[in-house]
Short mmCIF file of C-alpha atoms in Angstrom, two decimals:
data_model
loop_
_atom_site.label_atom_id
_atom_site.label_comp_id
_atom_site.label_asym_id
_atom_site.label_seq_id
_atom_site.Cartn_x
_atom_site.Cartn_y
_atom_site.Cartn_z
CA MET L 1433 -24.89 21.78 4.39
CA SER L 1434 -21.98 20.45 4.52
CA GLU L 1435 -20.81 16.78 3.52
CA HIS L 1436 -21.31 14.15 4.89
CA PHE L 1437 -22.25 10.07 5.73
CA ARG L 1438 -25.50 8.98 6.49
CA VAL L 1439 -25.09 5.62 8.32
CA GLN L 1440 -28.95 4.30 9.00
CA GLY L 1441 -27.67 1.42 12.27
CA GLY L 1442 -28.44 -2.02 12.47
CA ALA L 1443 -26.96 -3.20 9.44
CA ARG L 1444 -24.47 -6.77 10.51
CA LEU L 1445 -21.70 -6.83 8.31
CA VAL L 1446 -21.06 -9.60 6.60
CA GLY L 1447 -18.55 -10.81 3.64
CA GLU L 1448 -15.37 -10.21 2.24
CA VAL L 1449 -13.09 -6.63 1.79
CA ASP L 1450 -10.26 -6.22 -0.11
CA VAL L 1451 -7.49 -3.97 1.83
CA VAL L 1452 -4.66 -2.24 0.20
CA GLY L 1453 -1.42 -0.97 0.29
CA ALA L 1454 -0.56 0.80 3.85
CA LYS L 1455 -1.37 4.96 4.37
CA ASN L 1456 1.69 4.85 6.95
CA SER L 1457 4.14 3.35 4.11
CA VAL L 1458 2.86 4.62 0.87
CA LEU L 1459 4.40 8.37 2.18
CA LYS L 1460 7.56 7.55 3.06
CA LEU L 1461 8.22 5.90 0.43
CA MET L 1462 7.27 8.18 -2.16
CA ALA L 1463 9.96 10.48 -0.34
CA ALA L 1464 12.64 7.69 -0.61
CA ALA L 1465 12.56 7.80 -4.02
CA LEU L 1466 14.08 11.45 -3.70
CA LEU L 1467 17.63 9.31 -1.89
CA ALA L 1468 18.11 7.76 -5.84
CA GLU L 1469 18.49 10.05 -9.10
CA GLY L 1470 15.53 7.49 -12.09
CA THR L 1471 12.79 6.06 -12.34
CA THR L 1472 11.79 4.67 -8.94
CA THR L 1473 7.59 2.47 -9.42
CA ILE L 1474 5.62 1.94 -5.82
CA THR L 1475 2.69 -0.61 -6.34
CA ASN L 1476 -0.85 -1.02 -4.93
CA CYS L 1477 -0.48 2.54 -3.70
CA PRO L 1478 -4.04 3.43 -1.60
CA GLU L 1479 -6.23 5.99 -3.77
CA ILE L 1480 -6.31 8.13 -0.44
CA LEU L 1481 -6.10 12.30 -0.75
CA ASP L 1482 -2.51 11.90 1.03
CA VAL L 1483 -1.15 10.95 -1.66
CA PRO L 1484 -1.35 13.35 -4.45
CA LEU L 1485 -0.86 15.69 -1.67
CA MET L 1486 2.49 13.80 -1.58
CA ALA L 1487 3.29 14.15 -5.36
CA ASP L 1488 2.09 18.07 -4.69
CA VAL L 1489 5.30 17.93 -2.37
CA LEU L 1490 7.36 16.15 -4.75
CA ARG L 1491 6.70 17.54 -7.65
CA SER L 1492 7.53 20.82 -5.36
CA LEU L 1493 10.88 19.69 -5.43
CA GLY L 1494 11.60 18.84 -8.51
CA CYS L 1495 10.44 15.38 -9.30
CA GLU L 1496 8.23 14.45 -12.33
CA VAL L 1497 5.06 12.17 -10.67
CA ASP L 1498 2.72 10.89 -12.49
CA LEU L 1499 -0.27 8.53 -10.37
CA SER L 1500 -2.30 5.71 -12.22
CA GLY L 1501 -5.05 4.04 -10.00
CA ASP L 1502 -2.63 2.24 -7.42
CA VAL L 1503 0.01 2.73 -9.27
CA ALA L 1504 3.15 5.92 -8.43
CA THR L 1505 5.92 6.96 -11.15
CA ILE L 1506 9.32 8.91 -9.38
CA THR L 1507 11.12 10.57 -11.37
CA THR L 1508 13.78 11.43 -9.03
CA PRO L 1509 16.31 14.21 -11.12
CA ALA L 1510 20.24 14.44 -11.08
CA GLU L 1511 19.57 18.35 -9.10
CA LEU L 1512 16.87 18.56 -6.60
CA ASN L 1513 15.13 21.06 -4.99
CA HIS L 1514 15.74 21.08 -0.99
CA ARG L 1515 13.20 23.78 -0.14
CA ALA L 1516 9.85 21.44 0.48
CA ASP L 1517 7.64 24.78 1.77
CA SER L 1518 4.83 24.00 -1.07
CA GLU L 1519 1.40 24.92 -0.05
CA ALA L 1520 0.72 20.64 0.49
CA MET L 1521 3.62 20.57 3.29
CA GLY L 1522 0.62 22.01 5.78
CA LYS L 1523 -1.77 19.19 4.69
CA LEU L 1524 -0.25 16.23 6.11
CA ARG L 1525 1.79 15.54 8.79
CA ALA L 1526 3.84 12.67 6.78
CA SER L 1527 4.93 15.46 4.46
CA VAL L 1528 7.73 16.02 7.25
CA CYS L 1529 9.99 12.76 5.31
CA VAL L 1530 11.23 13.95 3.43
CA LEU L 1531 13.45 15.88 6.06
CA GLY L 1532 15.84 12.96 5.81
CA PRO L 1533 15.47 12.12 1.92
CA LEU L 1534 17.05 15.99 2.32
CA VAL L 1535 19.64 15.90 4.17
CA GLY L 1536 21.20 12.71 2.88
CA ARG L 1537 20.89 13.23 -0.90
CA CYS L 1538 21.70 17.29 -1.06
CA ARG L 1539 23.25 17.44 2.18
CA ARG L 1540 20.58 20.42 3.58
CA ALA L 1541 16.74 21.08 3.26
CA VAL L 1542 14.64 23.81 4.09
CA VAL L 1543 11.32 22.21 5.31
CA ALA L 1544 7.24 23.66 6.60
CA LEU L 1545 6.36 22.18 9.39
CA PRO L 1546 4.04 19.74 8.67
CA GLY L 1547 -0.11 19.57 9.57
CA GLY L 1548 -2.09 16.82 9.22
CA ASP L 1549 -4.68 14.74 12.37
CA ALA L 1550 -5.30 16.91 15.42
CA ILE L 1551 -4.39 13.90 18.12
CA GLY L 1552 -2.23 16.50 20.00
CA SER L 1553 1.61 17.55 19.50
CA ARG L 1554 4.22 15.06 17.51
CA PRO L 1555 7.33 17.55 18.34
CA LEU L 1556 10.65 16.64 15.91
CA ASP L 1557 13.54 16.70 18.64
CA MET L 1558 13.71 13.88 18.28
CA HIS L 1559 14.44 14.33 14.44
CA GLN L 1560 16.86 16.99 14.81
CA ASN L 1561 18.61 15.57 17.14
CA GLY L 1562 19.23 12.17 15.10
CA LEU L 1563 20.11 14.71 11.70
CA ARG L 1564 22.29 16.39 14.54
CA LYS L 1565 24.26 13.50 15.60
CA LEU L 1566 25.13 12.32 11.37
CA GLY L 1567 26.52 16.18 11.58
CA ALA L 1568 23.36 18.57 10.81
CA HIS L 1569 23.25 21.41 12.11
CA SER L 1570 19.32 21.97 12.43
CA GLU L 1571 16.44 24.57 13.62
CA ILE L 1572 13.70 25.81 13.80
CA GLU L 1573 13.42 29.06 11.83
CA HIS L 1574 10.26 30.97 10.31
CA GLY L 1575 7.86 27.72 10.49
CA CYS L 1576 10.55 25.61 9.25
CA VAL L 1577 12.74 22.82 10.22
CA VAL L 1578 16.67 24.09 8.32
CA ALA L 1579 19.53 21.92 8.44
CA GLU L 1580 22.77 21.61 6.22
CA ALA L 1581 25.93 19.56 6.56
CA GLU L 1582 28.84 19.57 5.24
CA ASN L 1583 28.94 15.88 5.62
CA LEU L 1584 27.61 13.27 7.33
CA HIS L 1585 28.34 10.11 9.29
CA GLY L 1586 27.61 7.26 10.74
CA ALA L 1587 26.76 7.29 14.77
CA GLN L 1588 25.32 6.28 17.80
CA ILE L 1589 21.33 7.61 18.28
CA TRP L 1590 19.64 6.55 20.41
CA LEU L 1591 15.66 7.23 20.74
CA ASP L 1592 13.79 8.54 23.87
CA PHE L 1593 10.59 7.19 22.58
CA PRO L 1594 10.54 4.35 19.56
CA SER L 1595 9.25 7.19 16.73
CA VAL L 1596 8.30 5.90 13.71
CA GLY L 1597 8.67 9.90 12.24
CA ALA L 1598 12.27 9.83 14.15
CA THR L 1599 13.60 6.20 12.72
CA GLU L 1600 12.51 7.06 9.05
CA ASN L 1601 14.44 9.97 9.20
CA ILE L 1602 17.19 9.33 10.51
CA LEU L 1603 17.65 6.17 8.31
CA MET L 1604 17.23 7.58 5.22
CA ALA L 1605 19.48 10.26 6.02
CA ALA L 1606 22.19 7.93 7.82
CA VAL L 1607 21.87 4.97 4.49
CA LEU L 1608 23.89 7.78 2.14
CA ALA L 1609 26.48 8.84 5.39
CA ASN L 1610 30.34 7.97 5.61
CA GLY L 1611 30.52 4.81 7.89
CA THR L 1612 27.66 2.87 10.57
CA THR L 1613 25.30 4.14 11.73
CA VAL L 1614 23.45 2.75 14.68
CA ILE L 1615 19.44 3.54 15.45
CA ASP L 1616 18.87 2.51 19.15
CA ASN L 1617 15.18 1.73 20.32
CA ALA L 1618 14.65 2.38 16.89
CA ALA L 1619 10.51 1.76 15.96
CA ARG L 1620 9.96 -1.83 15.03
CA GLU L 1621 6.82 -1.39 12.86
CA PRO L 1622 6.30 -3.66 9.35
CA GLU L 1623 6.18 0.04 8.14
CA ILE L 1624 9.68 0.48 9.06
CA VAL L 1625 9.94 -3.18 7.71
CA ASP L 1626 8.82 -2.13 4.33
CA ILE L 1627 10.90 1.11 3.92
CA CYS L 1628 13.97 -0.45 4.83
CA VAL L 1629 12.86 -3.32 2.37
CA MET L 1630 12.66 -0.95 -0.50
CA LEU L 1631 16.01 1.06 0.67
CA GLN L 1632 17.82 -1.99 0.72
CA GLN L 1633 16.57 -2.89 -3.26
CA MET L 1634 17.42 0.54 -4.02
CA GLY L 1635 20.77 -0.51 -2.68
CA ALA L 1636 21.14 0.39 0.51
CA ARG L 1637 23.01 -1.57 3.15
CA ILE L 1638 20.41 -1.99 6.58
CA GLU L 1639 20.85 -4.61 9.11
CA GLY L 1640 18.10 -5.80 11.68
CA ALA L 1641 14.49 -4.29 9.73
CA GLY L 1642 11.97 -5.29 12.82
CA THR L 1643 14.15 -5.42 16.19
CA SER L 1644 14.88 -1.94 18.30
CA THR L 1645 18.25 -1.64 16.85
CA LEU L 1646 18.61 -0.74 12.86
CA THR L 1647 22.44 -0.89 12.00
CA VAL L 1648 23.19 1.17 8.59
CA HIS L 1649 26.11 0.41 6.51
CA GLY L 1650 26.39 4.23 4.31
CA VAL L 1651 27.00 3.77 0.58
CA GLU L 1652 28.06 6.10 -1.98
CA SER L 1653 24.45 5.83 -3.95
CA LEU L 1654 21.22 4.94 -4.20
CA ARG L 1655 19.36 3.47 -8.09
CA PRO L 1656 15.41 3.11 -8.71
CA THR L 1657 13.72 0.78 -7.80
CA GLU L 1658 9.93 -1.39 -8.44
CA HIS L 1659 9.04 -2.33 -4.84
CA ARG L 1660 4.69 -2.99 -3.63
CA VAL L 1661 3.38 -1.62 -0.52
CA ILE L 1662 2.20 -4.50 2.26
CA GLY L 1663 -0.87 -4.22 3.30
CA ASP L 1664 -2.31 -1.66 5.84
CA ARG L 1665 -3.31 -3.72 9.04
CA ILE L 1666 -4.51 -0.03 10.44
CA VAL L 1667 -7.75 -0.57 7.50
CA GLY L 1668 -7.38 -4.01 7.93
CA ALA L 1669 -7.71 -3.98 11.86
CA THR L 1670 -11.03 -1.59 11.32
CA TRP L 1671 -12.94 -4.53 9.52
CA ALA L 1672 -12.00 -6.70 12.21
CA PHE L 1673 -13.53 -4.52 14.52
CA ALA L 1674 -16.26 -3.80 12.43
CA ALA L 1675 -17.26 -7.69 12.25
CA VAL L 1676 -17.14 -7.60 16.54
CA MET L 1677 -18.91 -4.73 16.81
CA THR L 1678 -22.19 -4.63 14.25
CA GLN L 1679 -21.90 -9.34 15.15
CA GLY L 1680 -21.16 -9.38 11.67
CA ASP L 1681 -18.97 -12.65 9.73
CA ILE L 1682 -16.00 -10.44 7.31
CA THR L 1683 -12.81 -11.98 5.46
CA VAL L 1684 -10.56 -9.53 5.21
CA ARG L 1685 -7.50 -9.65 2.07
CA GLY L 1686 -4.57 -8.09 1.12
CA VAL L 1687 -3.09 -7.46 5.30
CA ASP L 1688 -0.85 -10.31 7.04
CA PRO L 1689 -2.82 -10.88 9.54
CA HIS L 1690 0.66 -11.21 11.90
CA HIS L 1691 1.48 -7.49 11.70
CA LEU L 1692 -2.36 -7.99 13.35
CA ASP L 1693 -1.12 -10.40 16.42
CA LEU L 1694 -2.45 -8.31 19.66
CA VAL L 1695 -5.78 -6.80 17.90
CA LEU L 1696 -6.49 -10.30 16.76
CA GLU L 1697 -6.43 -11.61 20.96
CA LYS L 1698 -7.74 -9.20 22.11
CA LEU L 1699 -10.71 -9.62 19.96
CA ARG L 1700 -10.98 -12.88 20.49
CA THR L 1701 -10.79 -11.91 23.77
CA ALA L 1702 -13.98 -10.23 23.65
CA GLY L 1703 -15.27 -13.40 22.22
CA ALA L 1704 -14.67 -13.28 18.72
CA GLU L 1705 -13.83 -16.67 16.42
CA VAL L 1706 -10.48 -15.87 14.06
CA THR L 1707 -8.93 -17.70 11.56
CA LEU L 1708 -6.03 -17.43 10.30
CA ASP L 1709 -5.22 -17.44 5.88
CA GLY L 1710 -2.14 -17.64 5.61
CA ASP L 1711 -0.46 -14.35 5.47
CA ARG L 1712 -2.23 -12.76 3.81
CA ALA L 1713 -6.07 -13.08 4.83
CA PHE L 1714 -8.41 -13.81 8.31
CA ARG L 1715 -12.06 -14.00 9.06
CA VAL L 1716 -13.87 -12.13 12.31
CA VAL L 1717 -17.02 -13.47 13.13
CA GLN L 1718 -18.81 -12.63 16.47
CA HIS L 1719 -22.24 -14.17 17.40
CA ASP L 1720 -23.19 -12.26 20.13
CA ARG L 1721 -22.47 -9.04 21.67
CA PRO L 1722 -18.73 -8.71 22.82
CA ARG L 1723 -17.26 -8.92 26.03
CA SER L 1724 -15.76 -5.42 27.70
CA VAL L 1725 -11.99 -5.46 27.29
CA ASP L 1726 -9.29 -3.87 28.66
CA PHE L 1727 -6.58 -1.50 25.73
CA VAL L 1728 -3.87 0.13 26.30
CA THR L 1729 -1.70 2.15 23.39
CA LEU L 1730 1.90 1.13 23.27
CA PRO L 1731 4.25 0.63 20.32
CA TYR L 1732 4.71 -1.51 18.21
CA PRO L 1733 4.47 -4.53 19.20
CA GLY L 1734 2.10 -3.05 20.85
CA PHE L 1735 -1.37 -2.06 20.64
CA ALA L 1736 -1.49 0.85 17.89
CA THR L 1737 -2.41 4.22 18.57
CA ASP L 1738 -4.38 4.52 15.81
CA LEU L 1739 -6.14 1.72 16.94
CA GLN L 1740 -7.86 3.62 19.98
CA PRO L 1741 -11.02 4.88 18.92
CA PHE L 1742 -11.59 1.72 17.85
CA ALA L 1743 -11.36 0.58 21.29
CA ILE L 1744 -13.60 2.60 22.22
CA ALA L 1745 -16.11 2.46 19.78
CA LEU L 1746 -15.73 -1.50 20.96
CA SER L 1747 -16.10 -0.99 24.26
CA THR L 1748 -19.26 0.70 24.17
CA VAL L 1749 -21.70 -1.54 23.16
CA SER L 1750 -19.70 -4.50 25.34
CA GLU L 1751 -21.19 -6.23 27.82
CA GLY L 1752 -19.32 -4.82 31.12
CA THR L 1753 -16.51 -2.15 31.95
CA SER L 1754 -13.56 -1.53 29.92
CA MET L 1755 -10.28 0.62 30.76
CA ILE L 1756 -8.83 2.02 27.68
CA THR L 1757 -4.79 3.82 28.19
CA GLU L 1758 -3.85 6.12 26.21
CA ASN L 1759 -0.01 6.49 26.46
CA LEU L 1760 1.09 8.36 22.93
CA PHE L 1761 -1.39 11.27 21.69
CA GLU L 1762 -2.61 13.04 24.73
CA ALA L 1763 -5.46 14.40 23.13
CA ARG L 1764 -7.07 11.42 21.07
CA PHE L 1765 -9.55 11.47 23.72
CA ARG L 1766 -11.26 14.17 22.31
CA PHE L 1767 -13.22 11.46 20.37
CA ILE L 1768 -15.27 10.10 23.17
CA GLU L 1769 -17.08 13.88 23.12
CA GLU L 1770 -18.39 13.17 20.18
CA MET L 1771 -19.17 8.95 21.04
CA VAL L 1772 -21.58 10.52 24.18
CA ARG L 1773 -24.03 12.02 22.00
CA LEU L 1774 -24.41 8.55 20.24
CA GLY L 1775 -25.47 7.79 24.19
CA ALA L 1776 -21.46 6.25 24.85
CA ASP L 1777 -21.32 5.49 28.79
CA ALA L 1778 -17.99 7.08 28.86
CA ARG L 1779 -15.42 9.11 30.88
CA THR L 1780 -11.88 10.42 31.22
CA ASP L 1781 -9.56 10.97 33.67
CA GLY L 1782 -6.28 12.18 32.04
CA HIS L 1783 -4.53 8.81 29.98
CA HIS L 1784 -7.46 6.37 31.48
CA ALA L 1785 -10.96 6.79 29.92
CA VAL L 1786 -13.64 4.39 31.47
CA VAL L 1787 -16.18 2.61 29.28
CA ARG L 1788 -19.53 1.48 30.14
CA GLY L 1789 -20.88 -0.88 27.23
CA VAL L 1790 -24.58 0.45 26.48
CA GLU L 1791 -27.28 -1.71 24.45
CA ARG L 1792 -27.49 0.27 21.51
CA LEU L 1793 -26.34 3.55 20.91
CA SER L 1794 -28.63 6.42 19.99
CA SER L 1795 -27.81 8.11 16.56
CA ALA L 1796 -26.68 11.68 16.37
CA PRO L 1797 -24.98 14.01 14.21
CA VAL L 1798 -20.83 13.59 15.05
CA TRP L 1799 -17.35 15.28 14.18
CA ALA L 1800 -14.74 12.97 13.22
CA SER L 1801 -11.52 14.83 14.46
CA ASP L 1802 -9.20 12.44 12.41
CA ILE L 1803 -8.78 9.59 9.88
CA ARG L 1804 -9.51 6.60 12.66
CA ALA L 1805 -12.08 9.13 14.71
CA GLY L 1806 -13.61 9.61 11.37
CA ALA L 1807 -13.87 5.74 10.56
CA GLY L 1808 -15.12 4.91 14.53
CA LEU L 1809 -18.37 7.02 14.42
CA VAL L 1810 -18.95 5.59 11.25
CA LEU L 1811 -18.81 1.77 12.81
CA ALA L 1812 -20.89 3.19 16.10
CA GLY L 1813 -23.23 4.29 13.85
CA LEU L 1814 -23.84 0.97 12.51
CA CYS L 1815 -24.77 0.49 16.72
CA ALA L 1816 -27.27 2.84 17.07
CA ASP L 1817 -30.74 3.60 16.52
CA GLY L 1818 -31.82 5.39 13.32
CA ALA L 1819 -29.66 7.22 11.28
CA THR L 1820 -26.26 8.70 12.51
CA GLU L 1821 -25.48 11.51 10.36
CA VAL L 1822 -21.39 11.73 10.48
CA TYR L 1823 -19.03 15.80 9.62
CA GLU L 1824 -15.85 17.04 8.52
CA ILE L 1825 -15.53 13.05 6.46
CA PHE L 1826 -12.71 14.48 4.14
CA HIS L 1827 -9.97 13.10 7.14
CA ILE L 1828 -11.75 10.12 6.98
CA GLU L 1829 -11.29 9.69 3.19
CA ARG L 1830 -7.79 10.73 3.88
CA GLY L 1831 -7.46 6.99 5.08
CA TYR L 1832 -9.65 5.25 3.55
CA PRO L 1833 -9.61 4.74 0.24
CA GLY L 1834 -13.58 2.89 -0.37
CA PHE L 1835 -14.88 3.54 2.27
CA VAL L 1836 -18.71 3.87 1.68
CA GLU L 1837 -18.38 1.22 -1.21
CA ASN L 1838 -17.20 -1.09 1.54
CA LEU L 1839 -19.44 -0.55 3.61
CA ARG L 1840 -22.46 -1.04 1.83
CA LYS L 1841 -21.02 -4.19 0.05
CA LEU L 1842 -20.66 -5.76 3.35
CA GLY L 1843 -24.64 -4.24 4.73
CA ALA L 1844 -24.34 -1.43 5.25
CA THR L 1845 -26.65 1.20 5.12
CA VAL L 1846 -24.70 4.11 4.33
CA GLU L 1847 -24.63 7.69 1.90
CA ARG L 1848 -22.48 10.82 0.99
CA VAL L 1849 -25.22 13.29 1.94
CA GLY L 1850 -23.96 16.66 -0.20
CA ALA L 1851 -21.64 15.66 -2.32
#
């Protein structure tokens, strides 16, 4: 019997939960350590499977990496290996973020095409086009992105779409280029701001973090630093949805609620009471069955595609009919197939899903296809009759440290089976 979670339905989640560093930030910050010779320390790291995988990628490039609790210490040598084609590269999507630092620091890179979640295609065209504008030659050869430049120079770069990954790679190459680079239609996510803050601490000159235009004045070299990862807004939102779905009362600490303004407003529309506690905590209370709400995924500050499975899961138990529109990843609606196993009344038409809420889901065995789908299935299991078994749980553990422990602390009956 493969390892899985058994989730008993019927729990009302109540209590407090602490959120640690953002998965979507820490891996990029670790890659940024490649830009400076010496020892960089990153704190508030989440203890998830992807962090040691990224550590293996950095070790393959010549770094010494020590992981101790929530601290990652990365010592970068004067001479880096420019080939990032280790086995770990195929296991996580974020590994491609070493491309920009390697091009910036070594002026060449061979980076294996990455793996990760099965949520649809995520081409690297914008990454490569941005590097070409900076003066690099870049092609796909033998399953790797190959980039090389005699010199990197500033450029005016327009992104067709505000891609987080492309923004990060171009940014990390541009900080060591000659002259000024302007990235228009840049991603605006809090995780982009986080990496800009760290790069500035290292000596980079960056203007416009958090806006759609980033201006980067290249410098000759950077220095190592110590940096604390921002709280994980996606994990924080997961617990917010959990409170509403189970008609519970959860206080979430360690994440800036202003990074979730739209999410929390949607939950208010569903009937939740939401209160903020400064820039480090918020509370979500749901007294009755939630009301249906429509969701449309868009780049930040829009509704995050990573939260789409939770929007669907909430809709399945809400009163009324919801429409969820997915604008970013075409395969993310695979999650609905598993929700139908649990008795959800849902159907898809292209980029749209229509969900009619039911009063109670019914337990069934289900399979996670990605990190957020897995967590969404667990939350749905809490709203089902009987015990739901969630398989492929390694996905969940790539994004949620102490997931089962936190659920139990909030009052859920969840156990790991087959370990």
